[in-house]
């Protein structure tokens, strides 16, 4: 059994650094869970199901039909068969899902990409840059939803102007894609169906800025065996403003007793500033983002942009 979620997405193709990219609205899929009943485990069923899943999600014209060796390939449903790419988040290392290709050929499945995060321990109050008098606004869930609507358009403009040479793809945060990272943190008290959110604020933005681009962060919570981490889900900030923005985020983290603030795949200039203000950047061993591209380009020609947080309902766990 598996769960997958269709997401509004974009692809931009850029052939020259002197010309804007060509933007296309597409469909991408996030695969949220894979489950094998206890009585069926250790037989390779999950691996085979994941091989067949490509044939349900993607157009058959983009897959190697002549190499299909398992009888007749499964047919897409009325609402699938339109994937330009699909992604998952592996907790069993980079190799298992990479081996689940559409034709049984090794290493043609989901390729791990961008499993790098930067973390700050949450302790005493974070220091702000000297002389800072900035005014900040805490963002409610509804504020974040509106921000994501604006941000989806801004991201499209960004990729057209500054995407790398080649083909790039990304999910967009609006239409519920970013909102799920808030809703997934809901808890329920005993004998109640009324959801409770553990944070009052799910983002913070700079009210007035001299920068052309806005400054903000949004976040979600990850409950782990050793505590709660606050994970940034969307970030816009110049390096000079990172320390002040982080101070706001850490204030929220302390209020919910989170032990860490984390951000995925910071740009190189933000990584340098993050290190200066106490952040540690390293490659993760779990929650590995991995993608399968269904276009004609090879993985070396494809770039995953804005790979900031999982876009499926839960991080993918494989049950053997």
mmCIF file of C-alpha atoms in Angstrom:
data_model
loop_
_atom_site.group_PDB
_atom_site.id
_atom_site.type_symbol
_atom_site.label_atom_id
_atom_site.label_comp_id
_atom_site.label_asym_id
_atom_site.label_seq_id
_atom_site.Cartn_x
_atom_site.Cartn_y
_atom_site.Cartn_z
ATOM 1 C CA UNK A 1 0.000 0.000 0.000
ATOM 2 C CA UNK A 2 1.196 3.521 -0.729
ATOM 3 C CA UNK A 3 -0.068 7.103 -0.523
ATOM 4 C CA UNK A 4 0.811 9.790 -3.045
ATOM 5 C CA UNK A 5 -0.213 13.422 -3.429
ATOM 6 C CA UNK A 6 -0.431 15.423 -6.642
ATOM 7 C CA UNK A 7 1.139 18.872 -6.302
ATOM 8 C CA UNK A 8 1.113 21.997 -8.470
ATOM 9 C CA UNK A 9 4.678 22.371 -9.695
ATOM 10 C CA UNK A 10 6.859 24.226 -12.162
ATOM 11 C CA UNK A 11 9.632 23.416 -14.602
ATOM 12 C CA UNK A 12 11.951 26.030 -16.080
ATOM 13 C CA UNK A 13 14.306 25.372 -18.975
ATOM 14 C CA UNK A 14 17.237 27.702 -19.456
ATOM 15 C CA UNK A 15 19.772 27.475 -22.261
ATOM 16 C CA UNK A 16 21.809 30.627 -21.645
ATOM 17 C CA UNK A 17 22.842 32.794 -18.727
ATOM 18 C CA UNK A 18 21.974 35.817 -20.861
ATOM 19 C CA UNK A 19 18.343 34.897 -21.471
ATOM 20 C CA UNK A 20 15.427 34.207 -19.127
ATOM 21 C CA UNK A 21 14.220 30.683 -18.617
ATOM 22 C CA UNK A 22 11.040 29.272 -20.116
ATOM 23 C CA UNK A 23 8.494 28.429 -17.424
ATOM 24 C CA UNK A 24 5.963 25.600 -17.574
ATOM 25 C CA UNK A 25 3.266 24.673 -15.060
ATOM 26 C CA UNK A 26 3.312 20.907 -14.452
ATOM 27 C CA UNK A 27 2.210 18.241 -11.995
ATOM 28 C CA UNK A 28 4.594 16.633 -9.532
ATOM 29 C CA UNK A 29 3.836 13.922 -7.001
ATOM 30 C CA UNK A 30 4.929 13.456 -3.407
ATOM 31 C CA UNK A 31 4.909 9.849 -2.208
ATOM 32 C CA UNK A 32 3.980 9.884 1.442
ATOM 33 C CA UNK A 33 4.059 6.337 2.759
ATOM 34 C CA UNK A 34 4.720 2.743 1.806
ATOM 35 C CA UNK A 35 3.370 -0.088 3.898
ATOM 36 C CA UNK A 36 3.635 -3.860 3.607
ATOM 37 C CA UNK A 37 1.363 -6.047 5.786
ATOM 38 C CA UNK A 38 3.321 -8.107 8.289
ATOM 39 C CA UNK A 39 2.356 -11.385 6.620
ATOM 40 C CA UNK A 40 3.743 -10.195 3.261
ATOM 41 C CA UNK A 41 7.078 -8.757 4.334
ATOM 42 C CA UNK A 42 10.513 -10.011 3.263
ATOM 43 C CA UNK A 43 9.212 -11.048 -0.165
ATOM 44 C CA UNK A 44 10.177 -7.979 -2.206
ATOM 45 C CA UNK A 45 6.584 -6.837 -2.684
ATOM 46 C CA UNK A 46 7.225 -3.243 -1.614
ATOM 47 C CA UNK A 47 10.182 -2.911 -3.990
ATOM 48 C CA UNK A 48 8.121 -4.263 -6.869
ATOM 49 C CA UNK A 49 5.156 -2.023 -6.041
ATOM 50 C CA UNK A 50 7.429 1.009 -6.175
ATOM 51 C CA UNK A 51 8.703 -0.071 -9.605
ATOM 52 C CA UNK A 52 5.133 -0.296 -10.859
ATOM 53 C CA UNK A 53 4.185 3.040 -9.296
ATOM 54 C CA UNK A 54 6.061 4.943 -12.012
ATOM 55 C CA UNK A 55 3.619 3.484 -14.547
ATOM 56 C CA UNK A 56 0.663 4.841 -12.607
ATOM 57 C CA UNK A 57 2.071 8.337 -12.041
ATOM 58 C CA UNK A 58 3.869 9.165 -15.293
ATOM 59 C CA UNK A 59 2.830 9.168 -18.961
ATOM 60 C CA UNK A 60 3.712 5.813 -20.504
ATOM 61 C CA UNK A 61 5.296 7.706 -23.394
ATOM 62 C CA UNK A 62 7.999 8.881 -20.971
ATOM 63 C CA UNK A 63 8.794 5.361 -19.715
ATOM 64 C CA UNK A 64 10.750 2.482 -21.315
ATOM 65 C CA UNK A 65 7.764 0.336 -22.321
ATOM 66 C CA UNK A 66 9.936 -1.979 -24.429
ATOM 67 C CA UNK A 67 11.920 -2.899 -21.310
ATOM 68 C CA UNK A 68 8.915 -3.714 -19.110
ATOM 69 C CA UNK A 69 9.421 -7.349 -18.100
ATOM 70 C CA UNK A 70 6.535 -7.994 -15.711
ATOM 71 C CA UNK A 71 3.650 -8.580 -18.109
ATOM 72 C CA UNK A 72 1.343 -5.700 -19.026
ATOM 73 C CA UNK A 73 2.224 -2.425 -17.261
ATOM 74 C CA UNK A 74 -0.414 -0.983 -14.913
ATOM 75 C CA UNK A 75 -2.573 1.764 -16.379
ATOM 76 C CA UNK A 76 -2.880 5.255 -14.898
ATOM 77 C CA UNK A 77 -6.147 6.264 -13.298
ATOM 78 C CA UNK A 78 -8.286 9.081 -14.673
ATOM 79 C CA UNK A 79 -6.424 11.559 -12.446
ATOM 80 C CA UNK A 80 -2.841 10.272 -12.818
ATOM 81 C CA UNK A 81 -0.480 9.545 -15.688
ATOM 82 C CA UNK A 82 0.553 13.209 -15.816
ATOM 83 C CA UNK A 83 3.655 13.369 -13.603
ATOM 84 C CA UNK A 84 6.658 15.312 -14.805
ATOM 85 C CA UNK A 85 8.519 14.143 -11.693
ATOM 86 C CA UNK A 86 7.866 12.483 -8.353
ATOM 87 C CA UNK A 87 9.667 12.710 -5.024
ATOM 88 C CA UNK A 88 9.885 10.827 -1.762
ATOM 89 C CA UNK A 89 11.798 11.157 1.507
ATOM 90 C CA UNK A 90 13.693 8.018 2.445
ATOM 91 C CA UNK A 91 14.435 6.850 5.961
ATOM 92 C CA UNK A 92 16.254 3.741 4.718
ATOM 93 C CA UNK A 93 19.249 5.378 3.064
ATOM 94 C CA UNK A 94 19.831 6.448 -0.554
ATOM 95 C CA UNK A 95 20.025 3.076 -2.305
ATOM 96 C CA UNK A 96 16.760 1.206 -1.765
ATOM 97 C CA UNK A 97 14.466 3.567 -3.679
ATOM 98 C CA UNK A 98 17.148 4.357 -6.243
ATOM 99 C CA UNK A 99 16.920 0.673 -7.136
ATOM 100 C CA UNK A 100 13.152 0.872 -7.763
ATOM 101 C CA UNK A 101 13.223 1.966 -11.397
ATOM 102 C CA UNK A 102 10.394 1.532 -13.913
ATOM 103 C CA UNK A 103 12.135 -1.254 -15.824
ATOM 104 C CA UNK A 104 14.162 -3.135 -13.228
ATOM 105 C CA UNK A 105 17.443 -1.566 -14.374
ATOM 106 C CA UNK A 106 19.614 -0.737 -11.327
ATOM 107 C CA UNK A 107 19.813 2.870 -10.122
ATOM 108 C CA UNK A 108 16.979 4.222 -12.277
ATOM 109 C CA UNK A 109 14.535 4.938 -9.455
ATOM 110 C CA UNK A 110 14.421 7.869 -7.056
ATOM 111 C CA UNK A 111 17.834 9.554 -6.739
ATOM 112 C CA UNK A 112 18.723 11.138 -3.383
ATOM 113 C CA UNK A 113 19.434 14.850 -3.685
ATOM 114 C CA UNK A 114 20.011 17.699 -1.248
ATOM 115 C CA UNK A 115 20.039 15.939 2.134
ATOM 116 C CA UNK A 116 21.853 18.855 3.772
ATOM 117 C CA UNK A 117 20.585 20.886 6.672
ATOM 118 C CA UNK A 118 21.821 23.632 8.950
ATOM 119 C CA UNK A 119 20.929 23.477 12.645
ATOM 120 C CA UNK A 120 21.168 25.828 15.596
ATOM 121 C CA UNK A 121 20.834 24.616 19.160
ATOM 122 C CA UNK A 122 18.124 26.425 21.090
ATOM 123 C CA UNK A 123 19.513 27.671 24.364
ATOM 124 C CA UNK A 124 19.773 31.127 25.820
ATOM 125 C CA UNK A 125 18.228 34.055 24.001
ATOM 126 C CA UNK A 126 19.844 34.506 20.603
ATOM 127 C CA UNK A 127 21.887 37.643 20.047
ATOM 128 C CA UNK A 128 20.688 40.293 17.624
ATOM 129 C CA UNK A 129 22.937 42.416 15.482
ATOM 130 C CA UNK A 130 23.956 45.556 17.356
ATOM 131 C CA UNK A 131 21.804 48.579 16.632
ATOM 132 C CA UNK A 132 18.848 46.596 15.311
ATOM 133 C CA UNK A 133 15.471 48.315 15.704
ATOM 134 C CA UNK A 134 13.504 46.261 13.198
ATOM 135 C CA UNK A 135 9.795 45.621 13.619
ATOM 136 C CA UNK A 136 8.568 42.075 13.113
ATOM 137 C CA UNK A 137 5.123 40.575 12.564
ATOM 138 C CA UNK A 138 4.152 37.150 13.821
ATOM 139 C CA UNK A 139 2.228 35.187 11.179
ATOM 140 C CA UNK A 140 -0.859 33.149 11.996
ATOM 141 C CA UNK A 141 -1.817 30.106 9.959
ATOM 142 C CA UNK A 142 -4.064 32.280 7.787
ATOM 143 C CA UNK A 143 -1.239 34.797 7.331
ATOM 144 C CA UNK A 144 1.058 32.009 6.172
ATOM 145 C CA UNK A 145 -1.527 30.784 3.654
ATOM 146 C CA UNK A 146 -1.715 34.271 2.139
ATOM 147 C CA UNK A 147 2.063 34.594 2.163
ATOM 148 C CA UNK A 148 2.344 31.319 0.238
ATOM 149 C CA UNK A 149 -0.040 32.627 -2.434
ATOM 150 C CA UNK A 150 2.231 35.628 -2.965
ATOM 151 C CA UNK A 151 5.353 33.532 -2.676
ATOM 152 C CA UNK A 152 4.269 31.096 -5.396
ATOM 153 C CA UNK A 153 4.287 33.944 -7.911
ATOM 154 C CA UNK A 154 7.568 35.313 -6.569
ATOM 155 C CA UNK A 155 9.208 31.897 -6.890
ATOM 156 C CA UNK A 156 8.121 31.680 -10.527
ATOM 157 C CA UNK A 157 9.743 35.040 -11.201
ATOM 158 C CA UNK A 158 12.898 33.942 -9.381
ATOM 159 C CA UNK A 159 13.384 30.780 -11.397
ATOM 160 C CA UNK A 160 12.771 32.493 -14.730
ATOM 161 C CA UNK A 161 15.406 35.096 -13.880
ATOM 162 C CA UNK A 162 18.043 33.091 -12.037
ATOM 163 C CA UNK A 163 17.641 29.335 -12.501
ATOM 164 C CA UNK A 164 20.858 27.516 -13.466
ATOM 165 C CA UNK A 165 21.523 26.432 -17.022
ATOM 166 C CA UNK A 166 19.573 23.272 -17.778
ATOM 167 C CA UNK A 167 16.203 22.064 -16.557
ATOM 168 C CA UNK A 168 14.965 22.882 -13.055
ATOM 169 C CA UNK A 169 11.845 21.845 -11.197
ATOM 170 C CA UNK A 170 10.120 22.781 -7.978
ATOM 171 C CA UNK A 171 6.938 22.389 -6.039
ATOM 172 C CA UNK A 172 5.033 25.549 -5.134
ATOM 173 C CA UNK A 173 3.915 26.286 -1.553
ATOM 174 C CA UNK A 174 0.350 27.425 -2.252
ATOM 175 C CA UNK A 175 -2.839 25.382 -2.767
ATOM 176 C CA UNK A 176 -2.297 23.524 0.484
ATOM 177 C CA UNK A 177 1.224 22.241 -0.204
ATOM 178 C CA UNK A 178 2.870 24.393 2.463
ATOM 179 C CA UNK A 179 -0.179 24.398 4.700
ATOM 180 C CA UNK A 180 0.034 20.645 5.253
ATOM 181 C CA UNK A 181 3.273 21.216 7.187
ATOM 182 C CA UNK A 182 1.208 23.126 9.739
ATOM 183 C CA UNK A 183 -1.832 20.855 9.751
ATOM 184 C CA UNK A 184 0.266 17.724 10.205
ATOM 185 C CA UNK A 185 1.286 18.972 13.668
ATOM 186 C CA UNK A 186 -2.282 18.920 15.001
ATOM 187 C CA UNK A 187 -2.865 16.992 18.216
ATOM 188 C CA UNK A 188 -6.108 15.952 19.877
ATOM 189 C CA UNK A 189 -7.026 15.705 23.520
ATOM 190 C CA UNK A 190 -8.670 12.544 24.777
ATOM 191 C CA UNK A 191 -12.359 12.287 23.806
ATOM 192 C CA UNK A 192 -12.146 15.399 21.639
ATOM 193 C CA UNK A 193 -12.200 15.870 17.881
ATOM 194 C CA UNK A 194 -11.161 19.518 18.118
ATOM 195 C CA UNK A 195 -7.606 19.877 16.763
ATOM 196 C CA UNK A 196 -4.986 21.747 18.748
ATOM 197 C CA UNK A 197 -1.999 23.485 17.172
ATOM 198 C CA UNK A 198 1.094 23.716 19.343
ATOM 199 C CA UNK A 199 2.135 27.120 18.004
ATOM 200 C CA UNK A 200 0.181 30.348 17.769
ATOM 201 C CA UNK A 201 2.558 31.645 15.107
ATOM 202 C CA UNK A 202 3.815 29.730 12.076
ATOM 203 C CA UNK A 203 5.993 32.402 10.576
ATOM 204 C CA UNK A 204 7.530 35.809 11.082
ATOM 205 C CA UNK A 205 8.144 38.638 8.634
ATOM 206 C CA UNK A 206 9.996 41.935 8.711
ATOM 207 C CA UNK A 207 7.416 44.721 8.614
ATOM 208 C CA UNK A 208 9.597 47.320 6.899
ATOM 209 C CA UNK A 209 12.687 46.551 4.922
ATOM 210 C CA UNK A 210 15.039 48.458 2.652
ATOM 211 C CA UNK A 211 15.605 45.266 0.680
ATOM 212 C CA UNK A 212 13.787 44.766 -2.599
ATOM 213 C CA UNK A 213 12.887 41.252 -1.494
ATOM 214 C CA UNK A 214 10.850 40.645 1.682
ATOM 215 C CA UNK A 215 12.376 39.006 4.752
ATOM 216 C CA UNK A 216 10.475 36.156 6.398
ATOM 217 C CA UNK A 217 10.543 32.572 7.604
ATOM 218 C CA UNK A 218 7.775 30.005 8.023
ATOM 219 C CA UNK A 219 8.107 26.754 9.923
ATOM 220 C CA UNK A 220 6.721 23.455 11.101
ATOM 221 C CA UNK A 221 7.467 21.162 14.042
ATOM 222 C CA UNK A 222 9.059 17.722 13.897
ATOM 223 C CA UNK A 223 8.495 15.485 16.916
ATOM 224 C CA UNK A 224 11.464 13.169 17.430
ATOM 225 C CA UNK A 225 12.551 10.631 20.010
ATOM 226 C CA UNK A 226 14.756 13.158 21.781
ATOM 227 C CA UNK A 227 12.496 16.211 21.501
ATOM 228 C CA UNK A 228 10.932 18.661 19.075
ATOM 229 C CA UNK A 229 12.742 20.438 16.261
ATOM 230 C CA UNK A 230 11.462 23.598 14.619
ATOM 231 C CA UNK A 231 12.109 23.206 10.889
ATOM 232 C CA UNK A 232 11.950 26.165 8.525
ATOM 233 C CA UNK A 233 9.674 25.475 5.558
ATOM 234 C CA UNK A 234 10.177 28.652 3.516
ATOM 235 C CA UNK A 235 12.857 31.300 3.909
ATOM 236 C CA UNK A 236 13.624 34.638 2.303
ATOM 237 C CA UNK A 237 16.433 36.669 3.799
ATOM 238 C CA UNK A 238 19.677 38.351 2.811
ATOM 239 C CA UNK A 239 22.788 37.135 4.676
ATOM 240 C CA UNK A 240 23.033 40.391 6.637
ATOM 241 C CA UNK A 241 19.526 39.859 8.019
ATOM 242 C CA UNK A 242 19.829 36.204 8.998
ATOM 243 C CA UNK A 243 20.932 36.766 12.606
ATOM 244 C CA UNK A 244 17.960 38.993 13.419
ATOM 245 C CA UNK A 245 15.512 36.672 11.688
ATOM 246 C CA UNK A 246 16.963 33.664 13.490
ATOM 247 C CA UNK A 247 16.561 35.458 16.822
ATOM 248 C CA UNK A 248 12.826 35.711 16.156
ATOM 249 C CA UNK A 249 12.553 32.055 15.175
ATOM 250 C CA UNK A 250 14.504 30.919 18.223
ATOM 251 C CA UNK A 251 12.150 32.902 20.432
ATOM 252 C CA UNK A 252 9.311 30.702 19.195
ATOM 253 C CA UNK A 253 11.447 27.579 19.552
ATOM 254 C CA UNK A 254 12.192 28.355 23.193
ATOM 255 C CA UNK A 255 8.509 28.957 23.864
ATOM 256 C CA UNK A 256 7.622 25.405 22.774
ATOM 257 C CA UNK A 257 10.758 23.835 24.308
ATOM 258 C CA UNK A 258 12.207 22.858 20.937
ATOM 259 C CA UNK A 259 15.829 21.784 21.112
ATOM 260 C CA UNK A 260 16.823 22.820 17.581
ATOM 261 C CA UNK A 261 16.045 25.189 14.706
ATOM 262 C CA UNK A 262 16.791 23.676 11.303
ATOM 263 C CA UNK A 263 16.833 24.797 7.678
ATOM 264 C CA UNK A 264 17.305 22.607 4.621
ATOM 265 C CA UNK A 265 19.626 23.408 1.721
ATOM 266 C CA UNK A 266 20.607 26.988 2.431
ATOM 267 C CA UNK A 267 22.330 28.901 -0.344
ATOM 268 C CA UNK A 268 26.111 29.118 -0.068
ATOM 269 C CA UNK A 269 26.079 32.737 1.129
ATOM 270 C CA UNK A 270 23.519 31.904 3.816
ATOM 271 C CA UNK A 271 25.546 28.855 4.902
ATOM 272 C CA UNK A 272 28.564 31.089 5.484
ATOM 273 C CA UNK A 273 26.518 33.519 7.566
ATOM 274 C CA UNK A 274 24.833 30.641 9.400
ATOM 275 C CA UNK A 275 28.240 29.303 10.438
ATOM 276 C CA UNK A 276 29.231 32.742 11.717
ATOM 277 C CA UNK A 277 26.197 32.860 14.016
ATOM 278 C CA UNK A 278 26.573 29.351 15.396
ATOM 279 C CA UNK A 279 24.885 27.113 12.847
ATOM 280 C CA UNK A 280 26.230 23.681 11.934
ATOM 281 C CA UNK A 281 25.725 22.388 8.394
ATOM 282 C CA UNK A 282 25.870 18.665 7.727
ATOM 283 C CA UNK A 283 24.445 15.922 5.566
ATOM 284 C CA UNK A 284 21.490 14.062 7.049
ATOM 285 C CA UNK A 285 21.276 10.278 7.305
ATOM 286 C CA UNK A 286 17.474 10.198 7.283
ATOM 287 C CA UNK A 287 14.574 12.055 5.620
ATOM 288 C CA UNK A 288 16.599 11.935 2.388
ATOM 289 C CA UNK A 289 14.902 13.880 -0.430
ATOM 290 C CA UNK A 290 14.907 11.795 -3.604
ATOM 291 C CA UNK A 291 13.369 12.421 -7.018
ATOM 292 C CA UNK A 292 12.504 10.587 -10.206
ATOM 293 C CA UNK A 293 12.527 12.723 -13.356
ATOM 294 C CA UNK A 294 10.268 11.546 -16.180
ATOM 295 C CA UNK A 295 11.570 13.883 -18.882
ATOM 296 C CA UNK A 296 14.175 13.195 -21.531
ATOM 297 C CA UNK A 297 16.939 14.890 -19.535
ATOM 298 C CA UNK A 298 19.390 12.912 -17.405
ATOM 299 C CA UNK A 299 19.716 13.528 -13.671
ATOM 300 C CA UNK A 300 22.940 15.454 -14.319
ATOM 301 C CA UNK A 301 20.932 17.955 -16.361
ATOM 302 C CA UNK A 302 18.147 18.452 -13.809
ATOM 303 C CA UNK A 303 18.087 20.710 -10.744
ATOM 304 C CA UNK A 304 15.660 20.516 -7.804
ATOM 305 C CA UNK A 305 15.020 24.068 -6.591
ATOM 306 C CA UNK A 306 13.510 25.201 -3.262
ATOM 307 C CA UNK A 307 14.098 21.790 -1.700
ATOM 308 C CA UNK A 308 13.321 23.145 1.766
ATOM 309 C CA UNK A 309 10.972 20.650 3.440
ATOM 310 C CA UNK A 310 8.995 17.533 2.623
ATOM 311 C CA UNK A 311 5.949 18.082 0.424
ATOM 312 C CA UNK A 312 4.153 14.810 1.075
ATOM 313 C CA UNK A 313 1.924 14.222 4.048
ATOM 314 C CA UNK A 314 4.626 12.451 6.020
ATOM 315 C CA UNK A 315 8.244 11.553 5.595
ATOM 316 C CA UNK A 316 8.366 8.252 3.783
ATOM 317 C CA UNK A 317 9.001 5.175 5.904
ATOM 318 C CA UNK A 318 9.591 1.762 4.379
ATOM 319 C CA UNK A 319 8.173 -1.184 6.311
ATOM 320 C CA UNK A 320 10.078 -4.353 5.433
#
